[in-house]
XYZ file of C-alpha atoms in Angstrom:
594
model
C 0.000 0.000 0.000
C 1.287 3.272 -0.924
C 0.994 6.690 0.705
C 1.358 9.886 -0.280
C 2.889 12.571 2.315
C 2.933 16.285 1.862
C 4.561 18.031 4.588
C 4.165 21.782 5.590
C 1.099 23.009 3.160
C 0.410 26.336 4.110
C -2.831 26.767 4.795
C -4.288 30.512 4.682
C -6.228 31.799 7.653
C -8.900 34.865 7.204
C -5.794 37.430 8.732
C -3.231 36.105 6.587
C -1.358 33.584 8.441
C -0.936 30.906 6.788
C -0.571 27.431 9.269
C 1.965 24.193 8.320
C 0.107 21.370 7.415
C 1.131 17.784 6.776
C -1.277 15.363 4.453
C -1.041 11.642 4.445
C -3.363 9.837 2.153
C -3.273 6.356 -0.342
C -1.880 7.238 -3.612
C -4.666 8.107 -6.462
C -6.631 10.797 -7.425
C -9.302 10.519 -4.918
C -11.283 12.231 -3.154
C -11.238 11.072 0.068
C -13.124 11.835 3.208
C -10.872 13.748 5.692
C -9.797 13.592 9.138
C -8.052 16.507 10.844
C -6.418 16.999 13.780
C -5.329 20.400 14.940
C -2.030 20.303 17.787
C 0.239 22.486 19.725
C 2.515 19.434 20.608
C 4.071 18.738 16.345
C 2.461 18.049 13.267
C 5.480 15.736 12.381
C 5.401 13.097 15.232
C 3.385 10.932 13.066
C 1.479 7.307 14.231
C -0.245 8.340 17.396
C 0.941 11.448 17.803
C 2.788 10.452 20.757
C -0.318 9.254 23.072
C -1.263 5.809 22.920
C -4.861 6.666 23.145
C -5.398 7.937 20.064
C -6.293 6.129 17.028
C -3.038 5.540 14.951
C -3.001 7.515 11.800
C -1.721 4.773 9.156
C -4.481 2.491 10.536
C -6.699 5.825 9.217
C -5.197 6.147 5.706
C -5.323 2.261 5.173
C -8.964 2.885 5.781
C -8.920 4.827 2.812
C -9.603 8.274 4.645
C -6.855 11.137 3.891
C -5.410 12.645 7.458
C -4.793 16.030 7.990
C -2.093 16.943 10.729
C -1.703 20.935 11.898
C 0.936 22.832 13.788
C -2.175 25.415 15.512
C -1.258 29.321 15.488
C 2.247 30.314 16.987
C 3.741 26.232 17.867
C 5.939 24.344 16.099
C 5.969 25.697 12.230
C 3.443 27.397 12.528
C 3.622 31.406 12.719
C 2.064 33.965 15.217
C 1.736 33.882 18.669
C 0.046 30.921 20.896
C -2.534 32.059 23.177
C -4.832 29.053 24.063
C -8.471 28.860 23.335
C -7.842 32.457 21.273
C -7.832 31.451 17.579
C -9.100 27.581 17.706
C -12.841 28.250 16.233
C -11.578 30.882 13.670
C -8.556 28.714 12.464
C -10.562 25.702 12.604
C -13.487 26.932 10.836
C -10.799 28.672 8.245
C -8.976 25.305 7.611
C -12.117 23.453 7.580
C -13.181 25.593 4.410
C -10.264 25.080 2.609
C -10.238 21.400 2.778
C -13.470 20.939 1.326
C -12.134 22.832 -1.378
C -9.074 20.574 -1.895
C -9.522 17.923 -4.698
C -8.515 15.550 -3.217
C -10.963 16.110 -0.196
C -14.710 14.585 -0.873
C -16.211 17.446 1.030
C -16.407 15.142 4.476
C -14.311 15.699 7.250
C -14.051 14.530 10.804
C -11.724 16.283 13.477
C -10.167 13.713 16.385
C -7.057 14.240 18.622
C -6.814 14.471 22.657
C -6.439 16.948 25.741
C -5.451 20.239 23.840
C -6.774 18.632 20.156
C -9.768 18.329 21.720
C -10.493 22.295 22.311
C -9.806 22.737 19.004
C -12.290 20.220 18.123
C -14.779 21.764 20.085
C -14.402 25.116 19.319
C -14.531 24.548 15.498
C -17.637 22.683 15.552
C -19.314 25.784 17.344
C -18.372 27.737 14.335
C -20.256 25.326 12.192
C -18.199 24.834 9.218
C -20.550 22.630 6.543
C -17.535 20.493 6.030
C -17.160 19.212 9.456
C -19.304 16.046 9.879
C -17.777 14.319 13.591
C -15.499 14.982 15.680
C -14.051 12.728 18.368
C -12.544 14.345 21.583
C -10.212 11.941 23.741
C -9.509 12.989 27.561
C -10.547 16.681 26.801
C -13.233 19.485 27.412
C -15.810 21.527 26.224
C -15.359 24.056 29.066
C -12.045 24.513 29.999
C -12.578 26.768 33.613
C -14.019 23.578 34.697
C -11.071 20.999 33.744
C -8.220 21.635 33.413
C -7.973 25.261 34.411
C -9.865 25.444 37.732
C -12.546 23.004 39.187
C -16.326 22.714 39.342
C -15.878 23.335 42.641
C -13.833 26.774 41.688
C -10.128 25.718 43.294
C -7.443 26.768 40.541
C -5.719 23.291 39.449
C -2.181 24.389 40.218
C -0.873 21.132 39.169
C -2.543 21.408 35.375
C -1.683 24.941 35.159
C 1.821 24.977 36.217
C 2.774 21.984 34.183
C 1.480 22.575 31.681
C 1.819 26.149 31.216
C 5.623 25.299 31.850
C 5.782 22.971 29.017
C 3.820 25.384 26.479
C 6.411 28.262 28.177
C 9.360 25.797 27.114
C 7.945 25.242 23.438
C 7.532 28.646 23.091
C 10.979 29.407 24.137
C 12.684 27.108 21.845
C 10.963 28.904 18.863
C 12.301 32.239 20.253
C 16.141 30.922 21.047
C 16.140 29.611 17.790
C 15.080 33.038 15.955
C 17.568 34.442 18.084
C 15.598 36.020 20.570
C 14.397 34.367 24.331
C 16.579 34.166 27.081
C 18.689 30.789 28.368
C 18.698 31.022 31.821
C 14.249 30.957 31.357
C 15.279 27.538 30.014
C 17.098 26.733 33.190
C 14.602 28.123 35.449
C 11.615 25.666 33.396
C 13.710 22.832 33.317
C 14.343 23.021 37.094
C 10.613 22.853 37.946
C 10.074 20.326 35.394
C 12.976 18.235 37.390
C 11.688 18.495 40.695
C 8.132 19.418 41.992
C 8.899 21.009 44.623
C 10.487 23.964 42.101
C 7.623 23.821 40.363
C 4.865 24.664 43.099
C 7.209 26.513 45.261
C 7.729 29.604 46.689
C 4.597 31.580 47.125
C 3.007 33.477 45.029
C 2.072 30.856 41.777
C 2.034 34.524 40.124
C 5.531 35.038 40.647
C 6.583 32.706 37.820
C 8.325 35.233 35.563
C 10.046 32.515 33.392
C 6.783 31.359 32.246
C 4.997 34.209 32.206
C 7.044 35.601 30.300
C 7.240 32.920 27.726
C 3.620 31.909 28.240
C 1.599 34.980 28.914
C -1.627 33.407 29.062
C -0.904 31.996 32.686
C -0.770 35.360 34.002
C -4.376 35.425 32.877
C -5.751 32.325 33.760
C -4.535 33.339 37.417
C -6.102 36.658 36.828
C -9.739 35.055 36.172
C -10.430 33.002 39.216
C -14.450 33.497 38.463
C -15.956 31.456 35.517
C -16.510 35.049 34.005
C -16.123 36.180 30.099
C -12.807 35.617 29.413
C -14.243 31.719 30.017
C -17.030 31.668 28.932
C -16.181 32.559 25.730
C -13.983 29.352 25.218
C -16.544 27.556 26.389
C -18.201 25.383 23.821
C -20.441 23.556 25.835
C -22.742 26.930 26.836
C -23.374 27.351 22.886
C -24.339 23.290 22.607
C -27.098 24.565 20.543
C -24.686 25.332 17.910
C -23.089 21.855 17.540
C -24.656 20.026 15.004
C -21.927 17.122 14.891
C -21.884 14.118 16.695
C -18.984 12.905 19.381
C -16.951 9.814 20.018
C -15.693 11.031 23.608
C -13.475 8.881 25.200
C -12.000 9.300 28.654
C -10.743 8.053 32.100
C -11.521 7.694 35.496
C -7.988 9.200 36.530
C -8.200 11.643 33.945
C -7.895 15.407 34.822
C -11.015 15.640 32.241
C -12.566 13.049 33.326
C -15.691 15.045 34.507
C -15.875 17.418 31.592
C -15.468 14.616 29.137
C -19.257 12.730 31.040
C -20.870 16.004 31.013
C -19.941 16.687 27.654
C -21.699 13.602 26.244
C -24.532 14.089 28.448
C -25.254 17.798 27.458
C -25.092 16.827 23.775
C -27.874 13.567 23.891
C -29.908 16.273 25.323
C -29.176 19.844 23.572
C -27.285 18.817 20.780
C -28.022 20.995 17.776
C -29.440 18.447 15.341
C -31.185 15.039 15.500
C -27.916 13.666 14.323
C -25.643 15.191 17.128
C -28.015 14.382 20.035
C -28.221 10.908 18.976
C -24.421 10.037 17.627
C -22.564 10.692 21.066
C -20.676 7.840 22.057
C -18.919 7.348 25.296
C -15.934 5.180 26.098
C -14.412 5.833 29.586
C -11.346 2.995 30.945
C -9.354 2.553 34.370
C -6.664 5.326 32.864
C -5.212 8.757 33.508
C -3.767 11.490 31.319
C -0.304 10.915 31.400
C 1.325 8.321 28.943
C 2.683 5.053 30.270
C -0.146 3.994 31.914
C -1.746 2.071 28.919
C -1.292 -1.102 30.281
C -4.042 -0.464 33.289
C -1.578 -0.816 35.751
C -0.116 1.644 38.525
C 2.247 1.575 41.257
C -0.396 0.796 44.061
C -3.433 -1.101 41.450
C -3.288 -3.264 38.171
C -6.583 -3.511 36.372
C -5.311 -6.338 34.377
C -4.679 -6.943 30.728
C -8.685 -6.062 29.891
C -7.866 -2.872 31.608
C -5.252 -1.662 28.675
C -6.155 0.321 25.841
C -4.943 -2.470 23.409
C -7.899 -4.016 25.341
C -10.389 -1.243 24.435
C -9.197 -0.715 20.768
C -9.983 2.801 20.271
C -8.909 3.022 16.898
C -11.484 0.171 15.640
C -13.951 2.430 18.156
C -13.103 6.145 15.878
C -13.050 3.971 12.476
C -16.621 2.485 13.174
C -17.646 6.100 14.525
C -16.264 8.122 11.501
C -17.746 5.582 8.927
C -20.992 6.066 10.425
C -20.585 10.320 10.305
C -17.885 11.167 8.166
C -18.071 8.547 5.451
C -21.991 8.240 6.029
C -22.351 4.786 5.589
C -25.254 3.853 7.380
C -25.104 0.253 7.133
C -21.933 0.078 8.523
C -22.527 -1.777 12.335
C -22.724 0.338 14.963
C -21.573 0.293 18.513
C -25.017 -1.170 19.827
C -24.682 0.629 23.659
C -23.747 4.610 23.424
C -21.585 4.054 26.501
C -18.896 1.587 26.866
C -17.108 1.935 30.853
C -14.575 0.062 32.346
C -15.973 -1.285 35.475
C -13.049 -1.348 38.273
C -13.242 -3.774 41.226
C -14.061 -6.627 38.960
C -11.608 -5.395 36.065
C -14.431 -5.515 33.222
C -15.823 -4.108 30.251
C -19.840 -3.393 30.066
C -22.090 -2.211 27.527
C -24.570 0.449 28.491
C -27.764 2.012 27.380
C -26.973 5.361 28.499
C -24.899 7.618 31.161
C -26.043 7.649 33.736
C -27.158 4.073 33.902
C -30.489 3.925 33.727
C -30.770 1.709 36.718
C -29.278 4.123 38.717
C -30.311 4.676 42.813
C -28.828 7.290 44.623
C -27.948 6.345 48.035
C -27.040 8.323 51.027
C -24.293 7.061 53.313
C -24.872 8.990 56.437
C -21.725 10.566 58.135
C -21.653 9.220 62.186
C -19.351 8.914 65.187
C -18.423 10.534 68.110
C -16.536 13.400 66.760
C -13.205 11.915 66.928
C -12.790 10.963 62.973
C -9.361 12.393 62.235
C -6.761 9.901 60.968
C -8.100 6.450 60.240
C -7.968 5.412 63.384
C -10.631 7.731 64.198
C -14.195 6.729 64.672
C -15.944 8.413 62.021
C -18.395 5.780 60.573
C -20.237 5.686 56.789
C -23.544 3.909 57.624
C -26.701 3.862 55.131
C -28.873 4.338 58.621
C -29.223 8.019 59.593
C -26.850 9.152 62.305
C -28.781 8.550 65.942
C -26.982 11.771 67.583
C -25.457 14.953 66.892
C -21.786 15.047 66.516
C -18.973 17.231 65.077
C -15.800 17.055 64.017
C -13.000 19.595 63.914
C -9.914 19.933 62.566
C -7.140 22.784 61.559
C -6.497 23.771 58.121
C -3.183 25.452 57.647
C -2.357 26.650 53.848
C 1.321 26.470 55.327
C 0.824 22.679 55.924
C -1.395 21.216 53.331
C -2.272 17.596 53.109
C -0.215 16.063 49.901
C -1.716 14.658 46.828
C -1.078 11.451 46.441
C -2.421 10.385 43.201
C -5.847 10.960 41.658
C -6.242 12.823 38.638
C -2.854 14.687 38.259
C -0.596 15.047 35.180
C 1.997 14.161 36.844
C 4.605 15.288 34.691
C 7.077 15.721 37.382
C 9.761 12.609 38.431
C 8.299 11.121 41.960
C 4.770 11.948 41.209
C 1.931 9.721 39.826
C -1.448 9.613 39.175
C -4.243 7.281 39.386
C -5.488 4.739 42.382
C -2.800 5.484 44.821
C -2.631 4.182 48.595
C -3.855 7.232 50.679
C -2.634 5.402 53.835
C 0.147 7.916 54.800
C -2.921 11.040 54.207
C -5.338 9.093 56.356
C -2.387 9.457 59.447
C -2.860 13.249 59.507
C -4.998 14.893 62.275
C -6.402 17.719 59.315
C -8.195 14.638 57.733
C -11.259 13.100 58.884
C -12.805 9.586 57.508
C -15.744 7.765 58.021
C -15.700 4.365 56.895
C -18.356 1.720 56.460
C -18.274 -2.114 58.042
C -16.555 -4.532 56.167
C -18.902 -5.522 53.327
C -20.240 -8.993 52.790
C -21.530 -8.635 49.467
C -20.319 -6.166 46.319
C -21.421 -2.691 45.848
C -21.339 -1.207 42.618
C -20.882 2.153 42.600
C -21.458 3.766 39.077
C -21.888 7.544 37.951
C -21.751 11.197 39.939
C -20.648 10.530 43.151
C -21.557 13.777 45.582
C -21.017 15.122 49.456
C -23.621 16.990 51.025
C -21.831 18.164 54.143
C -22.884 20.577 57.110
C -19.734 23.023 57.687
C -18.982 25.731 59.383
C -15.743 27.719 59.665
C -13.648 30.194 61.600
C -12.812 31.869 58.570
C -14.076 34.141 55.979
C -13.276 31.831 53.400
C -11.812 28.049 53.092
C -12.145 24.570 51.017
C -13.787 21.328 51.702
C -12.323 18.514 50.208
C -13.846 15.016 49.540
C -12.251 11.390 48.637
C -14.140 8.317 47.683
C -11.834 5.578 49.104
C -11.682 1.338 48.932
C -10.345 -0.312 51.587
C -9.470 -3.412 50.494
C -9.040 -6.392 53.084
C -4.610 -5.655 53.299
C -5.538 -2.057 54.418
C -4.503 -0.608 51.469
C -6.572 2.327 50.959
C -7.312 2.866 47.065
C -8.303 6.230 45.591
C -11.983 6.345 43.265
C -12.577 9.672 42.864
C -11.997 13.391 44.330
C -13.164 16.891 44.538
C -12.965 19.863 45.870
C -15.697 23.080 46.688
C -14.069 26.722 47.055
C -16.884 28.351 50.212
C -17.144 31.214 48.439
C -17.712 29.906 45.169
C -20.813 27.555 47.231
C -23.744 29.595 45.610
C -22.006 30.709 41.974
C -18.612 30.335 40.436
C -19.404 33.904 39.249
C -20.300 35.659 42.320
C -18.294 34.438 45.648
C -19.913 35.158 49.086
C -17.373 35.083 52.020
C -18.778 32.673 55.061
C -19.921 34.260 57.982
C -17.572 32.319 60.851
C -19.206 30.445 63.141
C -22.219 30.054 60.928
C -23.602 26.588 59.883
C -23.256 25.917 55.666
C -25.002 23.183 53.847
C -22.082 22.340 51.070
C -22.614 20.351 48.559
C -18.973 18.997 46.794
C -18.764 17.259 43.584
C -16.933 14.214 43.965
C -17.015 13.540 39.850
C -17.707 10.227 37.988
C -16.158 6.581 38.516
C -17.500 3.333 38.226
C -16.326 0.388 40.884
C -17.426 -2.631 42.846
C -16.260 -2.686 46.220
C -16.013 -6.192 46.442
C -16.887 -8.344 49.476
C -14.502 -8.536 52.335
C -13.369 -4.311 51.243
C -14.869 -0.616 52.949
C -16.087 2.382 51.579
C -14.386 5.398 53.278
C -15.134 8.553 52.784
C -12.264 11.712 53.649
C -12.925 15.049 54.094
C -10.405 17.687 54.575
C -9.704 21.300 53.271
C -6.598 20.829 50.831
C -5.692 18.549 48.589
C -2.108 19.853 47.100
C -0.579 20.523 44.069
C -3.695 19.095 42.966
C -5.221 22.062 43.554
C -4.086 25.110 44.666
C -4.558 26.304 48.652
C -7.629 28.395 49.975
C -5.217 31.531 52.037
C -8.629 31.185 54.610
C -8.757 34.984 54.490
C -10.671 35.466 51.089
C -7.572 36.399 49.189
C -5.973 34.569 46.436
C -2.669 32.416 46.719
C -1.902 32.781 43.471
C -1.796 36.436 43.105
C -1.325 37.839 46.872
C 1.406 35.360 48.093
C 1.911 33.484 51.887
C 1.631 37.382 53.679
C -1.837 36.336 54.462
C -2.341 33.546 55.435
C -4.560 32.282 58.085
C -5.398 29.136 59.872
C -8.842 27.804 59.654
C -10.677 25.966 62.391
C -13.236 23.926 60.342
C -16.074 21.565 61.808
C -18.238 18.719 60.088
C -21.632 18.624 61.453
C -23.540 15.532 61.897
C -26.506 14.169 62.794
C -29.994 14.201 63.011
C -30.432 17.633 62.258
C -27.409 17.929 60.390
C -27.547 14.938 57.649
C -24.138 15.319 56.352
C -24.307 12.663 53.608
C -22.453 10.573 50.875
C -24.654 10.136 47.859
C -23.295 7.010 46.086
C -24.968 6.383 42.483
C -25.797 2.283 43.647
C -26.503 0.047 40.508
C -27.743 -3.457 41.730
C -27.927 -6.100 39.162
C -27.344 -9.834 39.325
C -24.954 -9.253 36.613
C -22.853 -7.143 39.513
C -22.249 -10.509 41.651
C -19.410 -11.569 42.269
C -18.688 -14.305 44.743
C -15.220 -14.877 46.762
C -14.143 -17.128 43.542
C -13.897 -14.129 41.270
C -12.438 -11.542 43.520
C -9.330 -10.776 41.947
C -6.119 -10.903 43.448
């Protein structure tokens, strides 16, 4: 089989610039349906583009499509300046025009490509360019304040930011040293923080990162915009929905930075999609991974998921060929995925079929928090129990910024040496006094827990301002405690992540924290624990307690926080677990995996 490889095409854009663009497509005259993918990370690293979870690009050609690879505005050989989110819909739209007037193009084109690729995805199908018939997202978002940027909870992610606005800062300065401009020791200075973590989130203020603001400007905004206001709202695709008129193979996982984003991105289109077509053509494919590469293989440090767990396991480039024949090439009786939703159940390490997200068999639970107000550590005796609490209790315990409790996995990028994501061992954060946990009995039968996991909580605080943080955690029978999901509410961002209210100390909050997606069977023999503190760092950044921001106004003013979980009665502080109980959930001591 023969290809045919064109490498820089400029490609004009409405202002002029004019973006390098590689082609790869069979030899002959064509035309061939089209599908693009739009990067900051190289046009030339050809195959998969570097990320495993992608489809892989001769696979695409072989399948008779022509693929479309381009350096976005200002990276690699492209010129201009980068500024995410700026110029995606324009130059998307743009470059969408001009290859449905290409001869070789059939007038069909899909757009795929992860994290970043996925914006630009997004954002062009907004613009609704005629051409554009699919696109396929992997590990991304269609509003980026809420992942990667900040939370839904309205905490900045310092980890996200700072890594990756280091690494954009580093490409950025390569271009300039090698036009002769950019300074050397901003190299050193990156590459240091890049090396060792501790660089990288230290000292106080984030702000005060001159190397990469000055090679990255956009970071000074992002940490300028703390409130989901204009600057992104404007990026964000999913608040014009109406618009989109494509269809989406979104494919994510439960350790992903995006992870939430990527669910609520499929389930906002089945329901205000712009067409028949894109309300009914989401697809959903979500496995046991993370957003770093080298964890392909479904296994981590402190869990393995197994061989099904792998993404050779959930072939997601047979998944995008069967999507963009159905939408791009239009073949409609070419089989479809049967199920919209396809999840990786962890716990019993399997893949299931579904007729919808959330599972339609879904029953929230609450999992009432109890004790006698001695929870901190896990030696405490904070206890998760589906009966309601039988007396009034609270626990308290100090937040100091100055002393934040570590992230130890979860959904970081973990681009740093010493650092990983995914379903780490939170043993050594359970020994700290600053974080509480209720835990259930030991279980004698599975529980599947599957969809939007939340905490209602009761708070109240000595300060004007602070965080609650929340940890969905199985205890397996070796004490290991294993990480499911996370999150994290900002207080003042508790009514509106456009309008914060300061607490009024002493006073008595209802909170309500997302927790995000994840699907897993606590097996027999394991224990649910829930953990609740008020930091959760570099994951995200730390609440200063006094209303001000970390990132901008530094460690001058800081406070400590004296924070209290109510429970009880009259205070139902609650786990809401999304319970699905079928008898294809079973599992008996036979099948619980090593």
């Amino acid at each position: 089989m023969t290809f045919v490889v064109e490498v820089d095409v400029p490609v004009p854009m409405r202002d002029g610039v004019a973006l390098a663009t590689n082609l790869w497509r069979l030899e002959g005259p064509g035309p061939f349906p089209v599908l693009l993918v739009r990067t900051p990370y190289g046009k030339d690293d050809a195959g998969t583009f570097g990320n495993p979870k992608l489809p892989d690009v001769f696979a695409l050609v072989e399948a008779g499509y022509a693929v479309v690879a381009q350096d976005v505005r200002g990276t690699s050989r492209s010129p201009g300046t980068f500024v995410p989110h700026v110029h995606e819909g324009s130059d998307g739209f743009d470059t969408l025009q001009w290859l449905a007037g290409q001869p070789w193009c059939d007038g069909a084109v899909g757009m795929w490509g992860g994290s970043y690729m996925g914006f630009t995805q997004w954002q062009a199908a907004v613009r609704g360019a005629p051409a554009l018939r699919a696109i396929a997202p992997v590990m991304s978002s269609a509003d980026p304040y809420r992942a990667p940027w900040y939370s839904s909870g309205g905490a900045l992610s310092q980890d996200a930011v700072l890594t990756w606005g280091t690494l954009s800062a580093l490409r950025n300065l390569g271009r300039d040293l090698t036009d002769g401009r950019g300074d050397e020791s901003d190299a050193r200075v990156l590459m240091a923080g890049l090396a060792d973590p501790r660089l990288l989130h230290e000292p106080l203020p984030v702000a005060e990162r001159d190397a990469m603001t000055r090679n990255l400007p956009w970071v000074g905004e992002v940490l300028g915009h703390p409130e989901r206001d204009a600057f992104w709202r404007q990026a964000a695709a999913i608040d014009r929905c109406d618009r989109i008129t494509v269809p989406a193979l979104h494919v994510g996982g439960w350790y992903d930075v995006f992870i939430g984003e990527t669910v609520r991105s499929y389930t906002t289109m089945c329901r205000h999609g712009g067409s028949t077509e894109a309300r009914e053509g989401q697809r959903l494919i979500v496995g046991p991974w993370c957003h770093a590469d080298g964890t392909d293989l479904g296994t981590f440090p402190d869990r393995s998921f197994g061989l099904e767990g792998s993404i050779k396991a959930a072939d997601v480039t047979a998944a995008h060929l069967r999507f963009f024949d159905r939408w791009v090439r239009g073949r409609t009786d070419t089989p479809d995925d049967p199920h919209p939703v396809r999840i990786f159940v962890m716990g019993i390490d399997q893949w299931r079929d579904e007729a919808d997200w959330p599972l339609p068999d879904t029953r929230y639970t609450d999992f009432f928090l109890a004790g006698g107000g001695r929870a901190n550590t896990a030696a405490g005796d904070g206890i998760l129990t589906r009966d309601g609490a039988a007396m009034e209790a609270v626990d308290t315990f100090l937040y100091d910024p100055r002393r934040p409790v570590p992230t130890v996995g979860g959904t970081v990028l973990a681009a740093v040496p010493g650092v990983y994501p995914g379903p780490a061992d939170q043993a050594a954060v359970e020994a700290r006094e600053d974080v509480l946990c209720f835990t259930t009995a030991v279980l004698e039968r599975p529980v599947e827990v599957t969809g939007h996991v939340t905490l209602v909580l009761h708070v109240s605080s000595s300060a004007p301002d602070t965080d609650v943080t929340g940890k969905l955690v199985d205890v397996r029978p070796d004490g290991k405690a294993i990480l499911v999901c996370e999150g994290i509410q900002r207080a003042r961002y508790r009514r509106s992540l456009t309008e914060p209210e300061p607490l009024e100390p002493g006073t008595i909050y209802e909170l309500t924290i997302d927790l995000c997606v994840t699907s897993n069977v606590f097996l027999p023999g394991h224990r649910i624990r829930l953990e609740v503190s008020s930091s959760n760092f570099p994951r995200y950044d730390r609440n200063t307690n006094t209303g001000a921001t970390i990132a901008n106004d530094g460690d001058d003013d800081l406070a400590v926080a004296v924070n209290r979980v109510h429970h009880g009665p009259a205070r139902p502080s609650r786990l809401v677990l999304p319970l699905i109980e079928r008898p294809a959930t079973s599992t008996t001591e036979a099948e619980v995996p090593a």
